[in-house]
mmCIF file of C-alpha atoms in Angstrom:
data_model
loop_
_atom_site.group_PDB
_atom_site.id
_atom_site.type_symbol
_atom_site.label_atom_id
_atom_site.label_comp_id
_atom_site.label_asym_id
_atom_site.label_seq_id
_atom_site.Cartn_x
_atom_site.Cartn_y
_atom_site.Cartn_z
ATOM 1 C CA UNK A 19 -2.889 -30.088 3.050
ATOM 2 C CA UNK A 20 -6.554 -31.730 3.499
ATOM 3 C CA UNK A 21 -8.661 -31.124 0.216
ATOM 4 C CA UNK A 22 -11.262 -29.728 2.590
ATOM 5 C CA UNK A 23 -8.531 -26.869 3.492
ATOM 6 C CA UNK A 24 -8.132 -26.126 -0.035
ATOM 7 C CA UNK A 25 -11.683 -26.142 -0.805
ATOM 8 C CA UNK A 26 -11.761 -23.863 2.113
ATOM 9 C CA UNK A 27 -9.213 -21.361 0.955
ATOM 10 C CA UNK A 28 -10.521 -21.456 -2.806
ATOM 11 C CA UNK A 29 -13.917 -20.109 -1.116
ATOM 12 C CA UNK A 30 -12.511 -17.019 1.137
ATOM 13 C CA UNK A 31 -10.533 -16.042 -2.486
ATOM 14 C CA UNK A 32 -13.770 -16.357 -4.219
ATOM 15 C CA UNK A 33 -15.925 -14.242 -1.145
ATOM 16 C CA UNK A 34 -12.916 -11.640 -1.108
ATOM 17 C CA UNK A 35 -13.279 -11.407 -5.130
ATOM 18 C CA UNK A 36 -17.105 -11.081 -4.780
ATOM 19 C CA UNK A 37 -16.466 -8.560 -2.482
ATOM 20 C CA UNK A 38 -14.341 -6.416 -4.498
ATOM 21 C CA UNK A 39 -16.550 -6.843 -7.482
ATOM 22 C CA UNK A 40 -19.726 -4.917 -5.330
ATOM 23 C CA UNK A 41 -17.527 -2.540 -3.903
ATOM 24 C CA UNK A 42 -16.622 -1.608 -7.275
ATOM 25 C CA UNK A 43 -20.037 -0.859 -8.072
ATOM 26 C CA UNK A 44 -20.616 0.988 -4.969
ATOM 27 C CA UNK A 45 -17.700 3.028 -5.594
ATOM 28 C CA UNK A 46 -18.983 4.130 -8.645
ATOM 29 C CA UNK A 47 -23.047 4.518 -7.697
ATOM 30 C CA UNK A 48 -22.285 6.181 -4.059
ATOM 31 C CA UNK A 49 -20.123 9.736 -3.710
ATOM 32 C CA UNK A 50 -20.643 13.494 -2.804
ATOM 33 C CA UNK A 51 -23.350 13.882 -5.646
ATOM 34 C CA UNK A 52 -26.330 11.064 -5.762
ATOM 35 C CA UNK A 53 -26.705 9.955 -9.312
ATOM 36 C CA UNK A 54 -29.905 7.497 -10.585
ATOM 37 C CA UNK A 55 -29.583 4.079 -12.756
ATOM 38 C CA UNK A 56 -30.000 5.875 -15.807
ATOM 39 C CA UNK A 57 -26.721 8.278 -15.224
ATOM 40 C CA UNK A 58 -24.876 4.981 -14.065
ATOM 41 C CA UNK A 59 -25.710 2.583 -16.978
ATOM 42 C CA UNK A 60 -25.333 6.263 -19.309
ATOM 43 C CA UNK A 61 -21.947 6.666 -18.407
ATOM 44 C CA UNK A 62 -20.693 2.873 -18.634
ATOM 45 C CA UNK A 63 -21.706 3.234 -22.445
ATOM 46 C CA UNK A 64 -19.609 6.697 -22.693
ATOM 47 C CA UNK A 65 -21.878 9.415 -21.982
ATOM 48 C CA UNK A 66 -20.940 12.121 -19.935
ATOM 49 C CA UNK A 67 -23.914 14.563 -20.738
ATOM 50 C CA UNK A 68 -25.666 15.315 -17.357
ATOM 51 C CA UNK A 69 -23.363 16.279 -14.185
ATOM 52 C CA UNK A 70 -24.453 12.947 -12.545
ATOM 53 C CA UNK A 71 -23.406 10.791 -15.860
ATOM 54 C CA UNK A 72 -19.498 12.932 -15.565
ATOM 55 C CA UNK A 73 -18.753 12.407 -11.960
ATOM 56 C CA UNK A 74 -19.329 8.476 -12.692
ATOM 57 C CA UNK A 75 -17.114 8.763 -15.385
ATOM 58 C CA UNK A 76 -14.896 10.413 -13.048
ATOM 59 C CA UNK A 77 -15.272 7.780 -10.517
ATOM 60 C CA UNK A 78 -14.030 5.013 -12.461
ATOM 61 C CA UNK A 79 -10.702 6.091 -12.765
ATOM 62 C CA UNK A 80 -9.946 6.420 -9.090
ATOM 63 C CA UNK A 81 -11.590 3.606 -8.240
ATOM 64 C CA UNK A 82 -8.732 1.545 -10.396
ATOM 65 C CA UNK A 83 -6.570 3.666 -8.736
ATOM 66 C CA UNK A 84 -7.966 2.577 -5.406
ATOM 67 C CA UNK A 85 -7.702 -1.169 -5.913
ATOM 68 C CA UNK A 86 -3.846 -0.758 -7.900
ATOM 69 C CA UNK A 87 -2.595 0.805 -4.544
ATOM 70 C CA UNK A 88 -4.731 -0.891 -1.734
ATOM 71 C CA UNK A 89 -3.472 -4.447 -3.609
ATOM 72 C CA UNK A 90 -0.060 -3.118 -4.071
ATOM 73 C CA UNK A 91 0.629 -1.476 -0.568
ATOM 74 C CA UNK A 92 -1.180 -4.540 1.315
ATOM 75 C CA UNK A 93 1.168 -7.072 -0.415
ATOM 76 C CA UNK A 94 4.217 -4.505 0.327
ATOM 77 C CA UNK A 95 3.187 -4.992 3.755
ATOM 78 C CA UNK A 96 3.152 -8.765 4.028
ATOM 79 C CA UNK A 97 6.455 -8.966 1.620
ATOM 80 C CA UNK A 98 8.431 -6.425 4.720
ATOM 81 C CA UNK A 99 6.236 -8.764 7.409
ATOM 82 C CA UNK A 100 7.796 -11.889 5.877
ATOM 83 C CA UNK A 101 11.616 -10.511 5.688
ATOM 84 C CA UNK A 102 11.792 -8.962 8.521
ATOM 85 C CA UNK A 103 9.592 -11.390 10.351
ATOM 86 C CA UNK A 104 8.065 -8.408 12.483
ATOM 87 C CA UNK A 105 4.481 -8.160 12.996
ATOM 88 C CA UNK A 106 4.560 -4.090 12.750
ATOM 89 C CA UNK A 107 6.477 -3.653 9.565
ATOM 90 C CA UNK A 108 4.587 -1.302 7.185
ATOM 91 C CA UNK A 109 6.142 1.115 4.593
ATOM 92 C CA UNK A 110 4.575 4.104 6.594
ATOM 93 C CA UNK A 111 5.855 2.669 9.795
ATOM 94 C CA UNK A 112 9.303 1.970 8.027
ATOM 95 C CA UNK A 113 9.800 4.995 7.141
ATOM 96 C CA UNK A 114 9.580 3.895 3.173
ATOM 97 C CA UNK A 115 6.550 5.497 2.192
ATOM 98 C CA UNK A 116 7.893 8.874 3.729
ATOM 99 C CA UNK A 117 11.526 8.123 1.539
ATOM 100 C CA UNK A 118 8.992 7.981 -1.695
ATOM 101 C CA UNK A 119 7.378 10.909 -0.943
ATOM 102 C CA UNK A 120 10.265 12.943 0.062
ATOM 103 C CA UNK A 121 11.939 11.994 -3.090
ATOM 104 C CA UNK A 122 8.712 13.289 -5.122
ATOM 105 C CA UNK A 123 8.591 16.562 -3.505
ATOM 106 C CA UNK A 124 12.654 16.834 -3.690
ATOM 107 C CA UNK A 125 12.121 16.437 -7.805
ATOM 108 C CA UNK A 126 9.197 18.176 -8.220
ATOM 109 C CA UNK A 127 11.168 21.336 -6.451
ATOM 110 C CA UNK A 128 14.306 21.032 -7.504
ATOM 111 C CA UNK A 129 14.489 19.360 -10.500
ATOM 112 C CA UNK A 130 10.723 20.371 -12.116
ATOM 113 C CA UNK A 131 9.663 16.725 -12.515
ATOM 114 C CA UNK A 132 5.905 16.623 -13.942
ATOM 115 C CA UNK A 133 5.103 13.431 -15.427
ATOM 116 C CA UNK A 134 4.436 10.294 -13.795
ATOM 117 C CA UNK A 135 6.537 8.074 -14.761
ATOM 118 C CA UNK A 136 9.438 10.506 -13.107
ATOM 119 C CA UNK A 137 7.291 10.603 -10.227
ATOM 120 C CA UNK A 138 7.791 6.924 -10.248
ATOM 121 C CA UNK A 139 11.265 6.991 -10.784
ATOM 122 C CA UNK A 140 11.974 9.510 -7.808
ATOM 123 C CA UNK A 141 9.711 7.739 -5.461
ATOM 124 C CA UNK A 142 11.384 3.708 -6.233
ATOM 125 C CA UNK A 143 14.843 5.474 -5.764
ATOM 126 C CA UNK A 144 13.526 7.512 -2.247
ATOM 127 C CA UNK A 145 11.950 4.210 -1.206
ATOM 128 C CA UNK A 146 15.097 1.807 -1.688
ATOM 129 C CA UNK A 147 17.426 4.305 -0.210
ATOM 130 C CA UNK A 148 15.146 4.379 2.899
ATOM 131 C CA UNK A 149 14.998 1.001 3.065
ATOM 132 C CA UNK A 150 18.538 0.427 3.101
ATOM 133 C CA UNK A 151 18.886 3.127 5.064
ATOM 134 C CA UNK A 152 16.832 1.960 7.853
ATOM 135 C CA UNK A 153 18.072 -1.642 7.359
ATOM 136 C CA UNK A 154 21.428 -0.447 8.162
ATOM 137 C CA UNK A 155 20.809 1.553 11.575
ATOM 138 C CA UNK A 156 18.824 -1.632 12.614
ATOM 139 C CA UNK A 157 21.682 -3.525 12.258
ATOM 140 C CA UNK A 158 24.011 -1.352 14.396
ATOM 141 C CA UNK A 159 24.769 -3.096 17.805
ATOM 142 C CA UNK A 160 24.237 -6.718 18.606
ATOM 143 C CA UNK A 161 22.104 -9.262 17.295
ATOM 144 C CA UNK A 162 21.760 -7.586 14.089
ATOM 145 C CA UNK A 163 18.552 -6.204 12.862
ATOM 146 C CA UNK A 164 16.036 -7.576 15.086
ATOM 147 C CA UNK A 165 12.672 -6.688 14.604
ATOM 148 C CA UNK A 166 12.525 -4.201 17.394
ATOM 149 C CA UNK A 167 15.474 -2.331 16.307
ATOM 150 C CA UNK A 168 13.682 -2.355 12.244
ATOM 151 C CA UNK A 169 10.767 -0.997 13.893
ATOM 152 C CA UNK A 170 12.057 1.824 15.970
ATOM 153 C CA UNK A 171 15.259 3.080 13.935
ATOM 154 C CA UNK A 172 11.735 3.043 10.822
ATOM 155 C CA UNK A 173 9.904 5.066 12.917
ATOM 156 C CA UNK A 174 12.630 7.277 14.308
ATOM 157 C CA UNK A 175 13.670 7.473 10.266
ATOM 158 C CA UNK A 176 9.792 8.600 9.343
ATOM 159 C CA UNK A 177 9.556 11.505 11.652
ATOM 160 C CA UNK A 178 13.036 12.699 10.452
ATOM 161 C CA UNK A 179 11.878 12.402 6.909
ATOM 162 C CA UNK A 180 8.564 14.553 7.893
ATOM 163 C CA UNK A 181 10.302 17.395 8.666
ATOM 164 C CA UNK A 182 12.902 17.488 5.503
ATOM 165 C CA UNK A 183 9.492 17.623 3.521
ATOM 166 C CA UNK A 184 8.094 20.608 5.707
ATOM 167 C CA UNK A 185 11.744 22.367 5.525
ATOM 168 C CA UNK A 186 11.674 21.542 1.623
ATOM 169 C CA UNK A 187 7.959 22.934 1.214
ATOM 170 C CA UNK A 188 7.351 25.275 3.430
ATOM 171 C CA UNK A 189 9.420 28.235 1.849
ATOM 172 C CA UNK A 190 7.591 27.476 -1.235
ATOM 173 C CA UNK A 191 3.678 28.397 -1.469
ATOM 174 C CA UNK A 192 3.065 27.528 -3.896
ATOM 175 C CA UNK A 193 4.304 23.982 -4.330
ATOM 176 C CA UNK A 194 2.813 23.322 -0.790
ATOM 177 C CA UNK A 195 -0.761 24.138 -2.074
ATOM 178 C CA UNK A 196 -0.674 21.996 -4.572
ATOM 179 C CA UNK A 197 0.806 19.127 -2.784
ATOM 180 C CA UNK A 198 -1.115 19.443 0.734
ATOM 181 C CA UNK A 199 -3.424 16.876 -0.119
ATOM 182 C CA UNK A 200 -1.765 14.402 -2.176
ATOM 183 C CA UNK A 201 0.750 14.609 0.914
ATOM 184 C CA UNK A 202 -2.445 13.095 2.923
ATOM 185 C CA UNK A 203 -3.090 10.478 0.821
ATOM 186 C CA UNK A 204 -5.982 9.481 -1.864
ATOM 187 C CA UNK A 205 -6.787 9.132 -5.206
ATOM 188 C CA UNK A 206 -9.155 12.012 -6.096
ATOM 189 C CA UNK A 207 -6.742 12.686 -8.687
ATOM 190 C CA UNK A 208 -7.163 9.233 -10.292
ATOM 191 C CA UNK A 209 -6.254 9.658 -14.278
ATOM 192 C CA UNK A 210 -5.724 6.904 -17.230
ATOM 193 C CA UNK A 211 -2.521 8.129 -17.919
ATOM 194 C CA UNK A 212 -1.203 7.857 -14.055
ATOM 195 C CA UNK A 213 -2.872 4.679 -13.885
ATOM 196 C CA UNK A 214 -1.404 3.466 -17.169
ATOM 197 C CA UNK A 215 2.208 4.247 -15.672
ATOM 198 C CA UNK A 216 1.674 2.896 -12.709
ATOM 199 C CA UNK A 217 0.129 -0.357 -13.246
ATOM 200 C CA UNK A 218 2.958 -1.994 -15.490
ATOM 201 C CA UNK A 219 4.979 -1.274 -12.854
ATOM 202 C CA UNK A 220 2.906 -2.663 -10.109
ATOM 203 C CA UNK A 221 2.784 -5.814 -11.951
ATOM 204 C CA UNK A 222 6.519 -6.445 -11.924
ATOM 205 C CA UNK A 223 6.296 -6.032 -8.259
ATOM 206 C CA UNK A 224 3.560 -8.483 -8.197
ATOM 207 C CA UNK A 225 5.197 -11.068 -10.096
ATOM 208 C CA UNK A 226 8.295 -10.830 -8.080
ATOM 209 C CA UNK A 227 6.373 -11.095 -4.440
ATOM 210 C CA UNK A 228 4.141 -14.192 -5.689
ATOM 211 C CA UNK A 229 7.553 -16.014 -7.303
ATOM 212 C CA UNK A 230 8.494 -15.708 -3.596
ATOM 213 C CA UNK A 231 5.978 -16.553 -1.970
ATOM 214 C CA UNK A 232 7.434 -20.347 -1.210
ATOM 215 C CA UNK A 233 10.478 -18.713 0.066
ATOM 216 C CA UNK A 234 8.935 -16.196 2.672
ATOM 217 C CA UNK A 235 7.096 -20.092 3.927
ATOM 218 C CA UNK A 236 11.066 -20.705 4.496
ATOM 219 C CA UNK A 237 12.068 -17.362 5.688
ATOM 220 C CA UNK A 238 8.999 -18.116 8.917
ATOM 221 C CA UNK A 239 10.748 -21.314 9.706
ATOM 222 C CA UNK A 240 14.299 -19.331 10.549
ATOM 223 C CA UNK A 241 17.516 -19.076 8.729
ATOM 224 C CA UNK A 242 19.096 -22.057 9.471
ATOM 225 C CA UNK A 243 16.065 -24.420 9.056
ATOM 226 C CA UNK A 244 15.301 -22.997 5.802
ATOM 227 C CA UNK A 245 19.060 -22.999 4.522
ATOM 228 C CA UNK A 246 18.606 -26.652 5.498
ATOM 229 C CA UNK A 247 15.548 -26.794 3.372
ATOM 230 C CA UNK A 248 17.543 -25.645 -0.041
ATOM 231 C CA UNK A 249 16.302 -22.184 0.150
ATOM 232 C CA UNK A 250 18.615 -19.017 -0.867
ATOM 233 C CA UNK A 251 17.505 -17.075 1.965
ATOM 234 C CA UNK A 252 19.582 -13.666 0.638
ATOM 235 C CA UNK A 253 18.238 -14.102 -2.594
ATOM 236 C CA UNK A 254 14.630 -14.637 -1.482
ATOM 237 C CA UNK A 255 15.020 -11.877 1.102
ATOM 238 C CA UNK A 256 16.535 -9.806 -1.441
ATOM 239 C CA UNK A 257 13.943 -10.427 -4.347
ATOM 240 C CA UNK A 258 11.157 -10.009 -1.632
ATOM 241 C CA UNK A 259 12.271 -6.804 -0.362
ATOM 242 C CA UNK A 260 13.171 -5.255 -3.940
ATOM 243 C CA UNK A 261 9.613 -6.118 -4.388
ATOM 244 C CA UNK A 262 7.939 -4.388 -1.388
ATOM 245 C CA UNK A 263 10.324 -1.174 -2.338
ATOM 246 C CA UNK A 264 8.802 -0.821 -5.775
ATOM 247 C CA UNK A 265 5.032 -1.974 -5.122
ATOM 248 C CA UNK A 266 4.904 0.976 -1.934
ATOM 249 C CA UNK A 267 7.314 3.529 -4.268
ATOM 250 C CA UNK A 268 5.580 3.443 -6.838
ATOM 251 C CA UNK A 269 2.023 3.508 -5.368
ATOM 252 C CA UNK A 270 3.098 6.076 -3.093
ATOM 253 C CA UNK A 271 4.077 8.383 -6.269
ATOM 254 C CA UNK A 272 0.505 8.266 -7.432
ATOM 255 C CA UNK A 273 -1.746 8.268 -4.693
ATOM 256 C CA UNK A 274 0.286 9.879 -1.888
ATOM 257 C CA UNK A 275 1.402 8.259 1.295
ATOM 258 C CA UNK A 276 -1.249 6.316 2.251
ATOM 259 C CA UNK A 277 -0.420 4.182 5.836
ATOM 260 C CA UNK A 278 -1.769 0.985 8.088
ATOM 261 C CA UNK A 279 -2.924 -0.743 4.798
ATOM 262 C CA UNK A 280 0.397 -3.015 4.574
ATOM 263 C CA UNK A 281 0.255 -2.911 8.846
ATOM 264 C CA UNK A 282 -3.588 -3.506 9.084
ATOM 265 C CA UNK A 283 -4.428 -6.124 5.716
ATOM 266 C CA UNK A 284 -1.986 -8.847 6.215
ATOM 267 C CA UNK A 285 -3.028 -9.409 10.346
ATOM 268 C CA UNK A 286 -6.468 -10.095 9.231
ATOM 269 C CA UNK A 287 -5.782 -12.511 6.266
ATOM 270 C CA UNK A 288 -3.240 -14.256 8.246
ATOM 271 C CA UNK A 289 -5.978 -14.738 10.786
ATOM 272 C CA UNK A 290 -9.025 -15.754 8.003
ATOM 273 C CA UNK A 291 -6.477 -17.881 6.004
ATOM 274 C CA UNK A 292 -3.514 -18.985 7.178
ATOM 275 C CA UNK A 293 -0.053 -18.452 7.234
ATOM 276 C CA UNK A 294 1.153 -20.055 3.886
ATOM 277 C CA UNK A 295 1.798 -16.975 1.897
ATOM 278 C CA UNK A 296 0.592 -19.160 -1.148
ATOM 279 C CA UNK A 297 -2.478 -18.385 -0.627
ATOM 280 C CA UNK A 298 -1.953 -15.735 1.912
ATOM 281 C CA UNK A 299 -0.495 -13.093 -0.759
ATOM 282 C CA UNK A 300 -3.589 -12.882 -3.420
ATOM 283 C CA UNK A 301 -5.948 -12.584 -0.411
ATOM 284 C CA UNK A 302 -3.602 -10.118 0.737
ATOM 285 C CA UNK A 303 -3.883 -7.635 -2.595
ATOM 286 C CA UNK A 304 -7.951 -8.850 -2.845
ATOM 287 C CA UNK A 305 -8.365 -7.422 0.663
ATOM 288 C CA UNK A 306 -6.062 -4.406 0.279
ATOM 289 C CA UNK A 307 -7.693 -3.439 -2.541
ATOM 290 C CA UNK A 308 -11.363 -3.941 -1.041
ATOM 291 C CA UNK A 309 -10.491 -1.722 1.940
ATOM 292 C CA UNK A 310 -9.093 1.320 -0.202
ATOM 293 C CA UNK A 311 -12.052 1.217 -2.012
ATOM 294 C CA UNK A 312 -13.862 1.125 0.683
ATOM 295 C CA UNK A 313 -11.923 3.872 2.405
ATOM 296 C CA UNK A 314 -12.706 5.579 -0.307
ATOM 297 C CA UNK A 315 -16.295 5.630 -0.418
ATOM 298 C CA UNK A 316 -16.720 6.325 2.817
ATOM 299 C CA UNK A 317 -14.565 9.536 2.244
ATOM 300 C CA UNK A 318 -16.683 10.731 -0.097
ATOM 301 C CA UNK A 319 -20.051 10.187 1.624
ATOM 302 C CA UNK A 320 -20.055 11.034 5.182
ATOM 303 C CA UNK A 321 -18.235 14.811 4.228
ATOM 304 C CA UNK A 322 -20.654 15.905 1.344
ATOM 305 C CA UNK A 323 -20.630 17.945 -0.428
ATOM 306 C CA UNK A 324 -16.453 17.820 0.622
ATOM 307 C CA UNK A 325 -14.140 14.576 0.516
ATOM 308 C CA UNK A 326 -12.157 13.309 3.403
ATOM 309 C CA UNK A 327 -9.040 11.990 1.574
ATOM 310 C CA UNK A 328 -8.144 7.951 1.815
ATOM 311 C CA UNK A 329 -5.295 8.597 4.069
ATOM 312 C CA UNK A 330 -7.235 10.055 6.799
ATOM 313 C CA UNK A 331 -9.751 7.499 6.666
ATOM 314 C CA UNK A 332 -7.146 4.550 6.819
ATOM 315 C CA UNK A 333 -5.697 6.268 9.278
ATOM 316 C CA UNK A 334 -8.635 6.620 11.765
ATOM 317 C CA UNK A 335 -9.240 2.324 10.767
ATOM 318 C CA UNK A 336 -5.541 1.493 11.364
ATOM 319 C CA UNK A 337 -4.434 3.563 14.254
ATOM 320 C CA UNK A 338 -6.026 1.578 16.871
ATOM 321 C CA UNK A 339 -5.629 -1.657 15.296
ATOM 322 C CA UNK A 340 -1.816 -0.527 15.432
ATOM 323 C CA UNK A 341 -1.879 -0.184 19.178
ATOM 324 C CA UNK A 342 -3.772 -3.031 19.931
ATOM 325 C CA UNK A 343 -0.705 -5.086 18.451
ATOM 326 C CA UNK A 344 1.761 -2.672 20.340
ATOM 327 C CA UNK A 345 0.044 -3.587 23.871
ATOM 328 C CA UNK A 346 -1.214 -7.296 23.003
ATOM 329 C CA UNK A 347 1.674 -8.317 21.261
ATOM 330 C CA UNK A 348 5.595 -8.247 21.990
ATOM 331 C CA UNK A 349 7.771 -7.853 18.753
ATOM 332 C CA UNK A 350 8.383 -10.998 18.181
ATOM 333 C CA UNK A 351 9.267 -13.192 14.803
ATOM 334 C CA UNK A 352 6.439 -14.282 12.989
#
């Protein structure tokens, strides 16, 4: 690699950092009530006097929220991209987001779970049973699972799971109200202690996708050649996936199922920085994090004095985007 590539990279990680930084800000300045430079610098130092200085205060804890999950589903997208080598795997579109969240609403109802780190629990367990789940139907037939057959026995897996929650929620009132939105997605209900639960185990999930990030450069070359280049492709696939089910489980938990962000991220820093996943993965969780936030905002803003939850915002982004790569591309390995 030519030192002018690095340099190159180094600069888009710096820009994408830079990025995040203001959009922080702006997350905290902009929202459904204005608020002055007084309120703003008030409520860094603690003060939560005025109305203005309390929905800042308010604001910062959702916007940590916002970049834990946009980094941690955007990196769950590229880990599933890399394994399965298809272009369209997601957690939404795999059906692995909807396996969290039924989990969640299965505890919550039957078995009165209320803190997070339950909510956690459920969701990794819903998630990994998904995934296997759906790994297994795609492998049914010949030529094993091929991305297609990922792809459509996800999505066939997702709508199924929809309407267990809606047979699970509907009969109770109650429990629907209260989860209607965080069934939507978004992180209005952003909280230190959700966030402290979440983020230790977002950072195992980290850890484990950037220790493989070598191996998914082996897992894009094919089986055989990267067998032939020393690498353990079960274990990498295995570590890798394992990853991607507890990064989207466990953000899912918190903030709801949120979906495109691991479809919609990954495409455009593939396309900005290249295909080595060395550098691909931090731009990855830098850019996934920058667009929640930015989701965000713009879900606060253009509804005012109402919100417009993340979900439906990524949603309007990442639906198109998603059929663009349904008509321009075939499913194809990466």
């Amino acid at each position: 690699m030519t030192r002018t590539r690095v340099t190159g990279r180094i600069a888009f990680l710096l820009i994408a950092l830079a990025v995040l930084a203001v959009l922080f800000c702006v997350s905290i300045a902009f929202g459904n009530r204005e608020v002055s430079l007084d309120e703003i610098g008030n409520a860094l130092f603690g003060s939560a006097d005025s109305f203005g200085e309390a929905a800042i205060v308010k604001r910062v804890p959702r916007t940590v929220l916002a970049i834990l999950v946009g980094a941690a589903l955007a990196l769950s997208g590229a880990g599933m991209q890399a394994v399965t080598r298809n272009p369209v795997a997601d957690p939404a579109i795999l059906g692995i987001s909807g396996g969290a969240s039924l989990a969640v609403v299965v505890g919550l109802v039957f078995f009165g779970l209320t803190d997070p780190y339950s909510f956690i629990g459920a969701a990794i367990i819903g998630a990994a049973l998904t995934a296997l789940f759906v790994y297994a139907v795609g492998s049914m037939g010949r030529g094993g699972p091929t991305p297609l057959k990922l792809a459509l026995s996800g999505a066939a897996t997702a709508a199924a799971i929809t309407c267990l929650i809606s047979a699970v929620l509907l009969p109770r009132v109650d429990v629907m109200s209260k989860f209607q939105r965080w069934q939507v997605g978004g992180v209005g209900g952003a909280e230190w202690d959700r966030i402290a639960a979440l983020a230790p185990v977002l950072g195992v999930g980290v850890l484990i996708t950037f220790a493989c990030a070598r191996g998914m450069n082996s897992l894009a070359l094919g089986d055989d050649v990267a067998t032939g280049l020393g690498e353990n492709v079960a274990r990498t696939r295995l570590l890798t996936g394992v990853a991607a089910v507890v990064l989207a489980g466990a953000a899912t938990a918190i903030a709801g199922p949120i979906g495109f962000v691991g479809l919609l991220v990954p495409h455009a820093c593939r396309a900005i920085i290249g295909t080595d996943h060395r550098w691909l993965l931090p731009f990855t969780a830098l850019v996934g994090a920058s667009l929640l936030v930015l989701s965000d905002v713009v879900g606060r803003v253009i509804a005012r004095p109402e919100e417009v939850d993340v979900g439906v915002v990524t949603a309007i982004i990442g639906a198109p985007f998603f059929i663009w790569i349904v008509r321009r591309q075939k499913v194809r390995e990466l």
